[in-house]
PDB file of C-alpha atoms in Angstrom:
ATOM      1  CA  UNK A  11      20.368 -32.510 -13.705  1.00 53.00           C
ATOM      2  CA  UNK A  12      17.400 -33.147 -11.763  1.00 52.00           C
ATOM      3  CA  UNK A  13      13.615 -33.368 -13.201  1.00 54.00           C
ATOM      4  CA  UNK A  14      10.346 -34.694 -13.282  1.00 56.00           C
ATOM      5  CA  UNK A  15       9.448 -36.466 -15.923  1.00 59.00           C
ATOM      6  CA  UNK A  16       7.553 -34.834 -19.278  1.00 79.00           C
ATOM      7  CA  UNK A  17       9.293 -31.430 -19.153  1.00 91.00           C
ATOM      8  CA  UNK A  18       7.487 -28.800 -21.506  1.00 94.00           C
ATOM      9  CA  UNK A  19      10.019 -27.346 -24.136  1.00 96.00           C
ATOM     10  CA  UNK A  20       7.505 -24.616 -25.078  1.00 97.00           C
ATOM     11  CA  UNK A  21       6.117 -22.041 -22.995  1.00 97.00           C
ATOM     12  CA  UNK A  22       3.482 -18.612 -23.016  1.00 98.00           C
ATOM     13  CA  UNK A  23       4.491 -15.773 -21.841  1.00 97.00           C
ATOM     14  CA  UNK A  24       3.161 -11.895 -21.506  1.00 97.00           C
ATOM     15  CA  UNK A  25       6.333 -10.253 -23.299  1.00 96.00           C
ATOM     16  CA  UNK A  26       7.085  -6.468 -23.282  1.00 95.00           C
ATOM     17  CA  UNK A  27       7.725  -5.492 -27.090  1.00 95.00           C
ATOM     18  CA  UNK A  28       7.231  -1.605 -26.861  1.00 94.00           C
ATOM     19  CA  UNK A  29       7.637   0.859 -23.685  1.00 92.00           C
ATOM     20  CA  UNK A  30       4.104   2.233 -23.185  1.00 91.00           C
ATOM     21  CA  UNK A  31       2.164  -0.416 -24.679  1.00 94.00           C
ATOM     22  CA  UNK A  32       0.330  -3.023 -23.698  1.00 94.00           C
ATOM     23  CA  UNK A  33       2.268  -6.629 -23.158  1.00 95.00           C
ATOM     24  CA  UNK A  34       2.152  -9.323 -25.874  1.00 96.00           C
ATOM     25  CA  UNK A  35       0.754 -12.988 -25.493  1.00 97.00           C
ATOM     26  CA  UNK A  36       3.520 -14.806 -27.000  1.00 97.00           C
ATOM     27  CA  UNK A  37       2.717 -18.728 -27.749  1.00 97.00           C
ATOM     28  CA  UNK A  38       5.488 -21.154 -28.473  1.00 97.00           C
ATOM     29  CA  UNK A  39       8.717 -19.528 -26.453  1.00 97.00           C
ATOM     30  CA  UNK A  40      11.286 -22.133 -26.606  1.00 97.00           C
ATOM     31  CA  UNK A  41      12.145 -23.006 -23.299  1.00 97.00           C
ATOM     32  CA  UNK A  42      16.275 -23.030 -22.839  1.00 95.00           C
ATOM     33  CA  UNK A  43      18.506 -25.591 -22.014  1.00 95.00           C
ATOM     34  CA  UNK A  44      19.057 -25.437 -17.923  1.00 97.00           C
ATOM     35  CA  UNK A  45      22.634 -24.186 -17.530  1.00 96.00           C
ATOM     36  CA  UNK A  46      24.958 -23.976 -14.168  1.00 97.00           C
ATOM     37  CA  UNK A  47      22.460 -22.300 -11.166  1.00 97.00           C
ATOM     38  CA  UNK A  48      19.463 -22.371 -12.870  1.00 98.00           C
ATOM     39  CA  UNK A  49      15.777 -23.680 -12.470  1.00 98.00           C
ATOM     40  CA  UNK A  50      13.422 -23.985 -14.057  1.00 98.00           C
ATOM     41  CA  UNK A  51       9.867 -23.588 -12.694  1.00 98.00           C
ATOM     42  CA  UNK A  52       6.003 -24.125 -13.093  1.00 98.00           C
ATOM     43  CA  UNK A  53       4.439 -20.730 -12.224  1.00 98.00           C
ATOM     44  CA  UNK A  54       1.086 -21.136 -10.674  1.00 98.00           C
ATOM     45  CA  UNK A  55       0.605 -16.932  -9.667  1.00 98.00           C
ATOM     46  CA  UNK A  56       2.715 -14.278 -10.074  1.00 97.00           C
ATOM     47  CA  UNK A  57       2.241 -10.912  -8.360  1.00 94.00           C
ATOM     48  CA  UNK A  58       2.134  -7.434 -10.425  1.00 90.00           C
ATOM     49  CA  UNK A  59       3.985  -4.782  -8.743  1.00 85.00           C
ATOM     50  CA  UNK A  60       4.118  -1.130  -9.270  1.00 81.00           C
ATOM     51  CA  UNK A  61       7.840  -1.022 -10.356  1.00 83.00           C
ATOM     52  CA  UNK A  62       6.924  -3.135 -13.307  1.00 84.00           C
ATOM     53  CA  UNK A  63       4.083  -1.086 -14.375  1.00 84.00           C
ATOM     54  CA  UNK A  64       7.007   1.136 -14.518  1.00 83.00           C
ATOM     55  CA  UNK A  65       9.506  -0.438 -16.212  1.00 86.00           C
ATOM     56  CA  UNK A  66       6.518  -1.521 -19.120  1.00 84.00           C
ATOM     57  CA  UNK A  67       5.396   2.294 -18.964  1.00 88.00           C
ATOM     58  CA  UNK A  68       8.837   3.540 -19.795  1.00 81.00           C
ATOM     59  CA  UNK A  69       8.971   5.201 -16.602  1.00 78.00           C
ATOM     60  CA  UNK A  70      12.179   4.205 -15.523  1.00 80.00           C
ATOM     61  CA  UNK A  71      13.960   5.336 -19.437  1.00 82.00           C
ATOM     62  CA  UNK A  72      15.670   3.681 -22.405  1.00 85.00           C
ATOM     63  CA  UNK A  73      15.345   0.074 -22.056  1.00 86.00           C
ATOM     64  CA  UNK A  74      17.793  -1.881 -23.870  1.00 89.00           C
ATOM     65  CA  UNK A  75      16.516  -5.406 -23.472  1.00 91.00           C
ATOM     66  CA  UNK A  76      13.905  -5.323 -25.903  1.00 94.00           C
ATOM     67  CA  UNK A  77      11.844  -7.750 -26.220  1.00 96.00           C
ATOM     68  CA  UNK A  78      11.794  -8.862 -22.739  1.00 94.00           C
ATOM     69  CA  UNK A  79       9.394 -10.812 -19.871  1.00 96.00           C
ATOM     70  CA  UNK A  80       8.449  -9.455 -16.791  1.00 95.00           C
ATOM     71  CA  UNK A  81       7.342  -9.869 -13.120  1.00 95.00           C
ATOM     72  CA  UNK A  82       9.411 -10.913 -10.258  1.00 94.00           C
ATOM     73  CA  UNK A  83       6.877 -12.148  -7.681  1.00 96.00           C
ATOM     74  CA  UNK A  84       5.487 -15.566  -7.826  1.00 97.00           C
ATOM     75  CA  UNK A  85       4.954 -18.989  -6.778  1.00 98.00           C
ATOM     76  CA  UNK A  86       5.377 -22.672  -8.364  1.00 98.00           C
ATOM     77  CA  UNK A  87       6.855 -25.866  -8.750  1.00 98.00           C
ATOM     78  CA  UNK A  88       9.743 -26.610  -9.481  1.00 98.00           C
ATOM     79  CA  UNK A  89      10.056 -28.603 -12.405  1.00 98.00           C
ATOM     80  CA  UNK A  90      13.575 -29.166 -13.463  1.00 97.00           C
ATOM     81  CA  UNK A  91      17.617 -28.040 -11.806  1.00 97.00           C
ATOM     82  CA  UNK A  92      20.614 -27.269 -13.772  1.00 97.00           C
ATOM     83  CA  UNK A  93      23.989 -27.618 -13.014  1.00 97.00           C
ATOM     84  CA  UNK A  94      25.268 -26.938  -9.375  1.00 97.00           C
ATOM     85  CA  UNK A  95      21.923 -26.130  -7.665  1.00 98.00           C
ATOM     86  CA  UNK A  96      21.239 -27.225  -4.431  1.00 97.00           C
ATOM     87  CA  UNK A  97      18.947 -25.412  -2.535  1.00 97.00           C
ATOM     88  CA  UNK A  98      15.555 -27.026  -3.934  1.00 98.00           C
ATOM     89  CA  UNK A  99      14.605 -30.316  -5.991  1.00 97.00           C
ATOM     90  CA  UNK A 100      12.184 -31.244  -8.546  1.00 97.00           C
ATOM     91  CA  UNK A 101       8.573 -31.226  -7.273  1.00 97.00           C
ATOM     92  CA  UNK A 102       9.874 -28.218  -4.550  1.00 98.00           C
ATOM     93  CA  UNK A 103       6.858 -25.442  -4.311  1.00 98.00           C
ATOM     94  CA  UNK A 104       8.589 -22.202  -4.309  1.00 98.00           C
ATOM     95  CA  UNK A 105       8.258 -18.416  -3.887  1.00 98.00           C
ATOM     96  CA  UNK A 106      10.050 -16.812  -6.517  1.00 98.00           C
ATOM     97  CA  UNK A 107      11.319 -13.173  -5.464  1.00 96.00           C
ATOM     98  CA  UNK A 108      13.359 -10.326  -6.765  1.00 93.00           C
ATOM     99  CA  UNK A 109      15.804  -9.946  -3.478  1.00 93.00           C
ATOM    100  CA  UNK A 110      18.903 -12.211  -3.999  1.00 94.00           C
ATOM    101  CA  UNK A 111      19.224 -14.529  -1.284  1.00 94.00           C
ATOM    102  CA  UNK A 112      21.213 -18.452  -1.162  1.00 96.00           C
ATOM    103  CA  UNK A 113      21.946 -20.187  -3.980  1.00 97.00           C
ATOM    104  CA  UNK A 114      24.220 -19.607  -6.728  1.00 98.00           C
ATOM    105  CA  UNK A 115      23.777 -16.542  -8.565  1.00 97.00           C
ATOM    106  CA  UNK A 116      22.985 -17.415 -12.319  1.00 96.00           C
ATOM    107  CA  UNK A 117      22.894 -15.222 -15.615  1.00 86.00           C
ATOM    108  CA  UNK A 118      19.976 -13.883 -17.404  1.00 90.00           C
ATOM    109  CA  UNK A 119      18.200 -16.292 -19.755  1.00 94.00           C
ATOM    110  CA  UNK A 120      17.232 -15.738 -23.597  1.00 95.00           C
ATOM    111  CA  UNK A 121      14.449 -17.506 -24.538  1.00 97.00           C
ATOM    112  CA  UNK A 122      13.499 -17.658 -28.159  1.00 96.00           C
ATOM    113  CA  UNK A 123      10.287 -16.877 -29.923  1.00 95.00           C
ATOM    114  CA  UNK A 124       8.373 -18.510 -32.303  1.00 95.00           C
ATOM    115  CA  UNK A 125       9.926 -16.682 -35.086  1.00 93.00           C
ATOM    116  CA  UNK A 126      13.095 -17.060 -34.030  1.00 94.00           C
ATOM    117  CA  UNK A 127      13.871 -13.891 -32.738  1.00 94.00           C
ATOM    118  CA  UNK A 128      15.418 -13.619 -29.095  1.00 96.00           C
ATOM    119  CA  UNK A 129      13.234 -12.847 -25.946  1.00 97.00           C
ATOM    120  CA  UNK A 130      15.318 -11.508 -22.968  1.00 96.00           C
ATOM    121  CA  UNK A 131      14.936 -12.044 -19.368  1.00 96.00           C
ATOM    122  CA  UNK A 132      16.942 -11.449 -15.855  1.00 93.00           C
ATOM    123  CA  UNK A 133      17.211 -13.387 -12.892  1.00 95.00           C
ATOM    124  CA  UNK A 134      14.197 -13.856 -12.477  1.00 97.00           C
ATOM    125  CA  UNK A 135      10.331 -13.660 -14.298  1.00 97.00           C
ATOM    126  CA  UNK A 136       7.032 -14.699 -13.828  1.00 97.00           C
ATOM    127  CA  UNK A 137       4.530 -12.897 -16.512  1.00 97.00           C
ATOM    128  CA  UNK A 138       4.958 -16.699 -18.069  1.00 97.00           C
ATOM    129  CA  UNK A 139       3.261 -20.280 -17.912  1.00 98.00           C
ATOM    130  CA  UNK A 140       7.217 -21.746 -17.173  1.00 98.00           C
ATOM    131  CA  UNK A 141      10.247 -19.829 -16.120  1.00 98.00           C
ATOM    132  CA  UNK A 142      13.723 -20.290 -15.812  1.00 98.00           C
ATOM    133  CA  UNK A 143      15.096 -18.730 -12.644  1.00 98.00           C
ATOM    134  CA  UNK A 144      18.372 -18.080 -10.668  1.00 98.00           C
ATOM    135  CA  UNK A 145      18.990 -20.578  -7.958  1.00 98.00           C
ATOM    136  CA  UNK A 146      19.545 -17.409  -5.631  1.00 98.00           C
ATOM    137  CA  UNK A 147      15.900 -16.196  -6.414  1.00 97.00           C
ATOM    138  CA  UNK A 148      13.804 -18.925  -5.326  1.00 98.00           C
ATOM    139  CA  UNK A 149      12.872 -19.848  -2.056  1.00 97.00           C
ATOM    140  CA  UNK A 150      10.914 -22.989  -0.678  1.00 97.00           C
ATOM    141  CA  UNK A 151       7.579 -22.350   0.186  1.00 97.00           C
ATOM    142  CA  UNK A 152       6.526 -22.272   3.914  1.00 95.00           C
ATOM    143  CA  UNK A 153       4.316 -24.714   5.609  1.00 93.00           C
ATOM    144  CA  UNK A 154       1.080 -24.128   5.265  1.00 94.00           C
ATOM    145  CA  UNK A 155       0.595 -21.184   2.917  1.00 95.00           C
ATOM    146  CA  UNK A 156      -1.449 -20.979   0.029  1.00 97.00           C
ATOM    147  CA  UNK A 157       0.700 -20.589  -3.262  1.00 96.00           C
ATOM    148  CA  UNK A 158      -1.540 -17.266  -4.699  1.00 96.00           C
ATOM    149  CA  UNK A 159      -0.667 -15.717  -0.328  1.00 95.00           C
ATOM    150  CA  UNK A 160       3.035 -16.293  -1.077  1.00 96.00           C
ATOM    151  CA  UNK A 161       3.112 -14.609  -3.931  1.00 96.00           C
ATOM    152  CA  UNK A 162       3.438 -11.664  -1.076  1.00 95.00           C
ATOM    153  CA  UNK A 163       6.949 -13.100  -0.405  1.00 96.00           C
ATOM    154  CA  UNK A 164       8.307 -12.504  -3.310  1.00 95.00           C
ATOM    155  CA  UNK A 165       8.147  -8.649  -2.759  1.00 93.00           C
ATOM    156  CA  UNK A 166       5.830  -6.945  -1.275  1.00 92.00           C
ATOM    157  CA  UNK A 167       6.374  -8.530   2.508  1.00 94.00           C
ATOM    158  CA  UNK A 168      10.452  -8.375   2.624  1.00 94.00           C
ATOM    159  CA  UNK A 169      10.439  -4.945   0.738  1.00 94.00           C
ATOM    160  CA  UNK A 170       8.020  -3.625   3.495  1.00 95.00           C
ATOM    161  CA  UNK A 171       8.681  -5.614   6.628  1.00 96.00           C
ATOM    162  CA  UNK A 172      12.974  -5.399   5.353  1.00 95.00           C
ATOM    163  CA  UNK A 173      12.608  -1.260   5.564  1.00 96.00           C
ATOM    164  CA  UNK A 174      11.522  -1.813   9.042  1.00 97.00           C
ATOM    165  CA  UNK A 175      13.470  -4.836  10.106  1.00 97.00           C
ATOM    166  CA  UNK A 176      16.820  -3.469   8.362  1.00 96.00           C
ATOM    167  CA  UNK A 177      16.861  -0.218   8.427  1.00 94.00           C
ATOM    168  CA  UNK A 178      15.264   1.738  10.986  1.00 96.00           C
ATOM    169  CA  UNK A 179      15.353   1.110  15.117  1.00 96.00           C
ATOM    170  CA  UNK A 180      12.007   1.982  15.997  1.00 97.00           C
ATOM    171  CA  UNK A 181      11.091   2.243  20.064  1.00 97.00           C
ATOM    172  CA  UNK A 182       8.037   2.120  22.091  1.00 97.00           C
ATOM    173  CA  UNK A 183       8.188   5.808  21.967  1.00 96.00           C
ATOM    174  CA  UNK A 184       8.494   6.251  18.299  1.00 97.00           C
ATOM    175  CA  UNK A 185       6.287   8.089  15.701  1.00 97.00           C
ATOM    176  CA  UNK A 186       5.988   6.178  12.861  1.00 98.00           C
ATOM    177  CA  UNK A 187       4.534   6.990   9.546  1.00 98.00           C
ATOM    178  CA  UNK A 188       3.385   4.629   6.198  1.00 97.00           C
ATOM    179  CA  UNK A 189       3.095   6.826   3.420  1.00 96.00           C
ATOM    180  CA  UNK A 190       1.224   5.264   0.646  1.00 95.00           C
ATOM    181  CA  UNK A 191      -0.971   1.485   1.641  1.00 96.00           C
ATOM    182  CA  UNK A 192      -0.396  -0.598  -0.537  1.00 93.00           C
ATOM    183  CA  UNK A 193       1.275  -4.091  -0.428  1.00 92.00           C
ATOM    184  CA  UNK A 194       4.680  -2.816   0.354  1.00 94.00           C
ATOM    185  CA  UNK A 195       3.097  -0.162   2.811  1.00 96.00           C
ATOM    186  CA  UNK A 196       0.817  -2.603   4.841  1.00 97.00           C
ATOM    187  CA  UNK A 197       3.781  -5.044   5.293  1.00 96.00           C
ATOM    188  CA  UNK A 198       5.745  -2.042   6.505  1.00 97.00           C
ATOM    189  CA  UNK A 199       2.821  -1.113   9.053  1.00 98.00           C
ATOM    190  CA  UNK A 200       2.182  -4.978  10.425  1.00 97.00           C
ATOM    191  CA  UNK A 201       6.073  -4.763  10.683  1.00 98.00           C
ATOM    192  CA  UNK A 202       6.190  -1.683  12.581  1.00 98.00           C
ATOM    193  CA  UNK A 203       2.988  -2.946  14.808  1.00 98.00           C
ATOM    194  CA  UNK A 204       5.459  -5.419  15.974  1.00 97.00           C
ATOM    195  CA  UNK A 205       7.579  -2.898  18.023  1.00 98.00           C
ATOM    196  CA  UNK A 206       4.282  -1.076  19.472  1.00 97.00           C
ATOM    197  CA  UNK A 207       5.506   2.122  18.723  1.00 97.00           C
ATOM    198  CA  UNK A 208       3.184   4.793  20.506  1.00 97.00           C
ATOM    199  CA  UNK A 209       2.612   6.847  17.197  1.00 97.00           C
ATOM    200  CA  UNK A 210       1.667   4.632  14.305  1.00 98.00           C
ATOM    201  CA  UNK A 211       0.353   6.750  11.215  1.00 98.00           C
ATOM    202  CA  UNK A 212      -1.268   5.020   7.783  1.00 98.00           C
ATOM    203  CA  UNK A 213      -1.574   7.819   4.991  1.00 97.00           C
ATOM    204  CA  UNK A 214      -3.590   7.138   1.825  1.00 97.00           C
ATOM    205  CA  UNK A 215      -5.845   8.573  -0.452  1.00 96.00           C
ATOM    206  CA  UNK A 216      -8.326   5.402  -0.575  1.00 96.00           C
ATOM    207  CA  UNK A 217     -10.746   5.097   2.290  1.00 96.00           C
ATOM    208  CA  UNK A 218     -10.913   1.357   2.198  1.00 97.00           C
ATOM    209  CA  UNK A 219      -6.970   1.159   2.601  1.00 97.00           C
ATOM    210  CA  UNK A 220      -7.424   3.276   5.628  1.00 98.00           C
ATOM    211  CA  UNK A 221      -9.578   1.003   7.185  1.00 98.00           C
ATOM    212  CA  UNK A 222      -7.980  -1.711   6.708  1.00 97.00           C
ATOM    213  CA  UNK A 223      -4.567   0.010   8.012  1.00 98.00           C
ATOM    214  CA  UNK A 224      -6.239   0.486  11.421  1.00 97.00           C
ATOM    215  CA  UNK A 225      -7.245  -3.284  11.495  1.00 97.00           C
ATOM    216  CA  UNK A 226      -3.420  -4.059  10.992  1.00 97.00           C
ATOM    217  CA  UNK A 227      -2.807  -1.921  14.109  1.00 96.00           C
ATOM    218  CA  UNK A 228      -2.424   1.915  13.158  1.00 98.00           C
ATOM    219  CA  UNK A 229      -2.923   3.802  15.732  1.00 98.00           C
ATOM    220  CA  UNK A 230      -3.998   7.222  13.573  1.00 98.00           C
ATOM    221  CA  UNK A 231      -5.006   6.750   9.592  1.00 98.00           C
ATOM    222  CA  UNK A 232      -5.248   9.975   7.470  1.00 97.00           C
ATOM    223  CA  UNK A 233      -6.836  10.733   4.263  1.00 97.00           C
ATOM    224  CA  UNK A 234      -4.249  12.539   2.226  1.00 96.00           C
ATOM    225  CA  UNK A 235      -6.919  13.488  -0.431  1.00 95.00           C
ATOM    226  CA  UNK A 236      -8.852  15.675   1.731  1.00 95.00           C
ATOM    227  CA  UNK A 237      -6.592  16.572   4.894  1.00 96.00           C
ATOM    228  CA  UNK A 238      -3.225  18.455   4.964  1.00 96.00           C
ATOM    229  CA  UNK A 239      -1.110  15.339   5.738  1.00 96.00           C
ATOM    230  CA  UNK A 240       2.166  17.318   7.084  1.00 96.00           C
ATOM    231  CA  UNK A 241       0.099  19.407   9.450  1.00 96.00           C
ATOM    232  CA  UNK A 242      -2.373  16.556  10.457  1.00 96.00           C
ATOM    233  CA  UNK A 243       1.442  14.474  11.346  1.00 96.00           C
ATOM    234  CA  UNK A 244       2.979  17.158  13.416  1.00 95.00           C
ATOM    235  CA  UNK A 245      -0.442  17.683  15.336  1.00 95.00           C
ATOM    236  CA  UNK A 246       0.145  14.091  16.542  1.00 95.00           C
ATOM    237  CA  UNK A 247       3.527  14.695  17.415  1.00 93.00           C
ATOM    238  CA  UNK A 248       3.229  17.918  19.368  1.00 89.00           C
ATOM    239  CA  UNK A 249       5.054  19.971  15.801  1.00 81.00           C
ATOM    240  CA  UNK A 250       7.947  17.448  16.591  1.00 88.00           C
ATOM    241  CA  UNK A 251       7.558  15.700  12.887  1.00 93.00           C
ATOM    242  CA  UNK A 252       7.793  11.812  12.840  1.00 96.00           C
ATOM    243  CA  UNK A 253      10.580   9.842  14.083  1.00 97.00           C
ATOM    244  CA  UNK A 254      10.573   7.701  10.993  1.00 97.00           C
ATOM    245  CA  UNK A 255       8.766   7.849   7.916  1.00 97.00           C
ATOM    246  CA  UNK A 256       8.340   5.020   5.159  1.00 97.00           C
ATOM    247  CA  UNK A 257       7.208   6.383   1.823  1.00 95.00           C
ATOM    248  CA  UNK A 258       5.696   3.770  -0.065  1.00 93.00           C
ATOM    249  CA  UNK A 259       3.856   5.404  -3.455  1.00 89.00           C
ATOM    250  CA  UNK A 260       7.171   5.942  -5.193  1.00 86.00           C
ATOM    251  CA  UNK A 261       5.687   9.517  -6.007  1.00 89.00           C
ATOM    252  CA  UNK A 262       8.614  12.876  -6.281  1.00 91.00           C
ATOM    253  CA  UNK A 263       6.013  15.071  -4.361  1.00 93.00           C
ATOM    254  CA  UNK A 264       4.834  12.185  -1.662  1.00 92.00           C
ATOM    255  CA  UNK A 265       8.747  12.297  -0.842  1.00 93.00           C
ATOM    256  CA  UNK A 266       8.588  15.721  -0.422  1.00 94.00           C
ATOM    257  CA  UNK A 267       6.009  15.743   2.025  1.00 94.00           C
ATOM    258  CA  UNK A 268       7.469  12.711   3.553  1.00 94.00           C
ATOM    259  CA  UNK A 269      10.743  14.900   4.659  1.00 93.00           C
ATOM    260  CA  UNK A 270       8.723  17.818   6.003  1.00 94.00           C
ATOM    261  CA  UNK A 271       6.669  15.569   7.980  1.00 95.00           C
ATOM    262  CA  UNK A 272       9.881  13.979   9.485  1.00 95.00           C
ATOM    263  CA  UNK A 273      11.411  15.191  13.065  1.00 94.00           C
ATOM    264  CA  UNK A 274      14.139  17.426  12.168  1.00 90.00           C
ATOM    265  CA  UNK A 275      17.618  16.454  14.220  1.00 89.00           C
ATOM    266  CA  UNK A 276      17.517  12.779  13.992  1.00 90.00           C
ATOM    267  CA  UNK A 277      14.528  11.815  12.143  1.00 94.00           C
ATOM    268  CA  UNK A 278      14.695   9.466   9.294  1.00 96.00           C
ATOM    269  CA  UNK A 279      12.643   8.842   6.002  1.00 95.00           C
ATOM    270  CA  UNK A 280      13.160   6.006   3.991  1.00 96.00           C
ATOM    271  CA  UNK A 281      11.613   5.262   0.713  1.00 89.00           C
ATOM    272  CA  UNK A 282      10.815   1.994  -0.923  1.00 88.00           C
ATOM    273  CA  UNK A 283      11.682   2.967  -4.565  1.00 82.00           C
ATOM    274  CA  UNK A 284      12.026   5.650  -6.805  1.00 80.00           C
ATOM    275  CA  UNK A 285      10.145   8.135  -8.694  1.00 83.00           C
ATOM    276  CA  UNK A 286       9.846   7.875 -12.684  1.00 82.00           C
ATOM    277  CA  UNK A 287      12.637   8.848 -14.438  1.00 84.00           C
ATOM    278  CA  UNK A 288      12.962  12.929 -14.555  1.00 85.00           C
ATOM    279  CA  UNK A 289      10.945  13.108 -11.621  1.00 88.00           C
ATOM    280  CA  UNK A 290      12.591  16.024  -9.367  1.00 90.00           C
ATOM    281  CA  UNK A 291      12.907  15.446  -5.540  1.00 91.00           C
ATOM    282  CA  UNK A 292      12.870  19.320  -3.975  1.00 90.00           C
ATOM    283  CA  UNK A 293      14.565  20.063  -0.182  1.00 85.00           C
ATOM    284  CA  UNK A 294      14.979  23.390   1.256  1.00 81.00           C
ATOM    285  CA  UNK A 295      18.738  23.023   2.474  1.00 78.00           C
TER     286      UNK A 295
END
């Protein structure tokens, strides 16, 4: 086992204690002993995405884990390597990311309180001062990045930019649509700028994200909260509908629109996640 020297055995963390409420400042957590695959990690930023507003709002049902941390976006230094690991050393900077890549893939870790009681975590967490993480979760950082920039790896930019990479084939003489400009959404658009498709469509509701979409390279922008979105799309596309459509707001009725807006006969929407729980998704057949 690798480490630096003057490893903390304590840590704070923001722990989720109660769906819908707010997350607790827990001083003290015991920090485990490393076992095969894991590391264990200084976090210096974490990111806060929407799926784990989610997850702490009860959105996404029963949770069984109880008392539990959060967060899976983040960057830090590694402090410490259990058993087996080999992909990064003590004193590594790191990106620590939900998306299982190299590395061996470890269990979840149970921390314990102050009190005693157990605090439960998965592969991966950052809503703490220290973390212990699967091997297969962390990445180094790249040259020259800042460590709060990163953070972006950890989510936002391989959930967008993967959509586009991964799973659609866009052309020069595509019509492409990001529904919904946030983090995810943006690194969708820059991705899809790369292919210089001739349509490229950023849909919010927030002016500011609007603008910023047409500095990334959108060739259209449209304000959802005052302009019929599906109409405004197949006006652009001559009634075809879009060849692709990324729907990045994670909202039932934003999905809905995101299928009429797409070209019937060999269009394709794709969405980055999921409604809440017990959130519908209507089609007419």
């Amino acid at each position: 086992m690798e480490f630096l020297s003057m490893l903390p055995t304590t840590t704070t963390g923001a722990v989720l204690t109660e769906l819908g409420a707010p997350l607790v400042i827990i001083e003290g957590i015991r920090l485990p002993e490393l076992k095969k695959g894991q590391v264990l990690v200084e976090v210096h930023y974490a990111g806060l995405c929407h799926s784990q507003l989610k997850e702490a709002r009860g959105d996404r049902g029963e949770d069984h884990y109880l008392p539990h941390m959060l967060g899976h976006e983040g960057t830090g230094t590694v402090l410490c390597v259990g058993p087996g690991v080999k992909k990064v050393l003590a004193g590594d900077q790191v990106v620590l990311g939900w998306i299982k890549g190299e590395g061996l893939d470890a269990m979840g870790t149970e921390y314990v309180g102050p009190n005693g009681d157990v605090i439960n975590a998965g592969g991966v967490t950052t809503f703490s001062r220290h973390t212990v993480v699967s091997e297969n979760r962390v990445v180094k950082l790249p040259p020259n990045t800042p460590m709060d920039l990163a953070v972006l790896y950890g989510c936002a930019l391989p959930t967008g930019a993967g959509i586009v990479f991964n799973e659609i084939e866009i052309e020069t003489t595509s019509a492409v649509v990001i529904f919904g400009l946030g983090g995810i959404g943006l690194s969708a658009l820059v991705a899809a700028k790369t292919y210089a498709p001739k349509i490229l469509v950023g849909i919010d509701i927030e002016d500011s994200k609007l603008q910023l979409a047409k500095k990334l390279g959108a060739t259209h922008v449209i304000n959802a909260a005052d302009t019929d979105a599906i109409e405004a799309v197949r006006g652009l596309t001559e009634t075809e509908g879009a060849d692709f459509v990324v729907e990045a707001s994670g909202l039932a009725k934003i999905i809905e629109q995101g299928f009429q807006m797409t070209r019937r006969n060999g269009g394709q929407l794709v969405f980055a996640t999921h409604p809440k729980q017990g959130d519908m998704i209507e089609l007419d057949p």
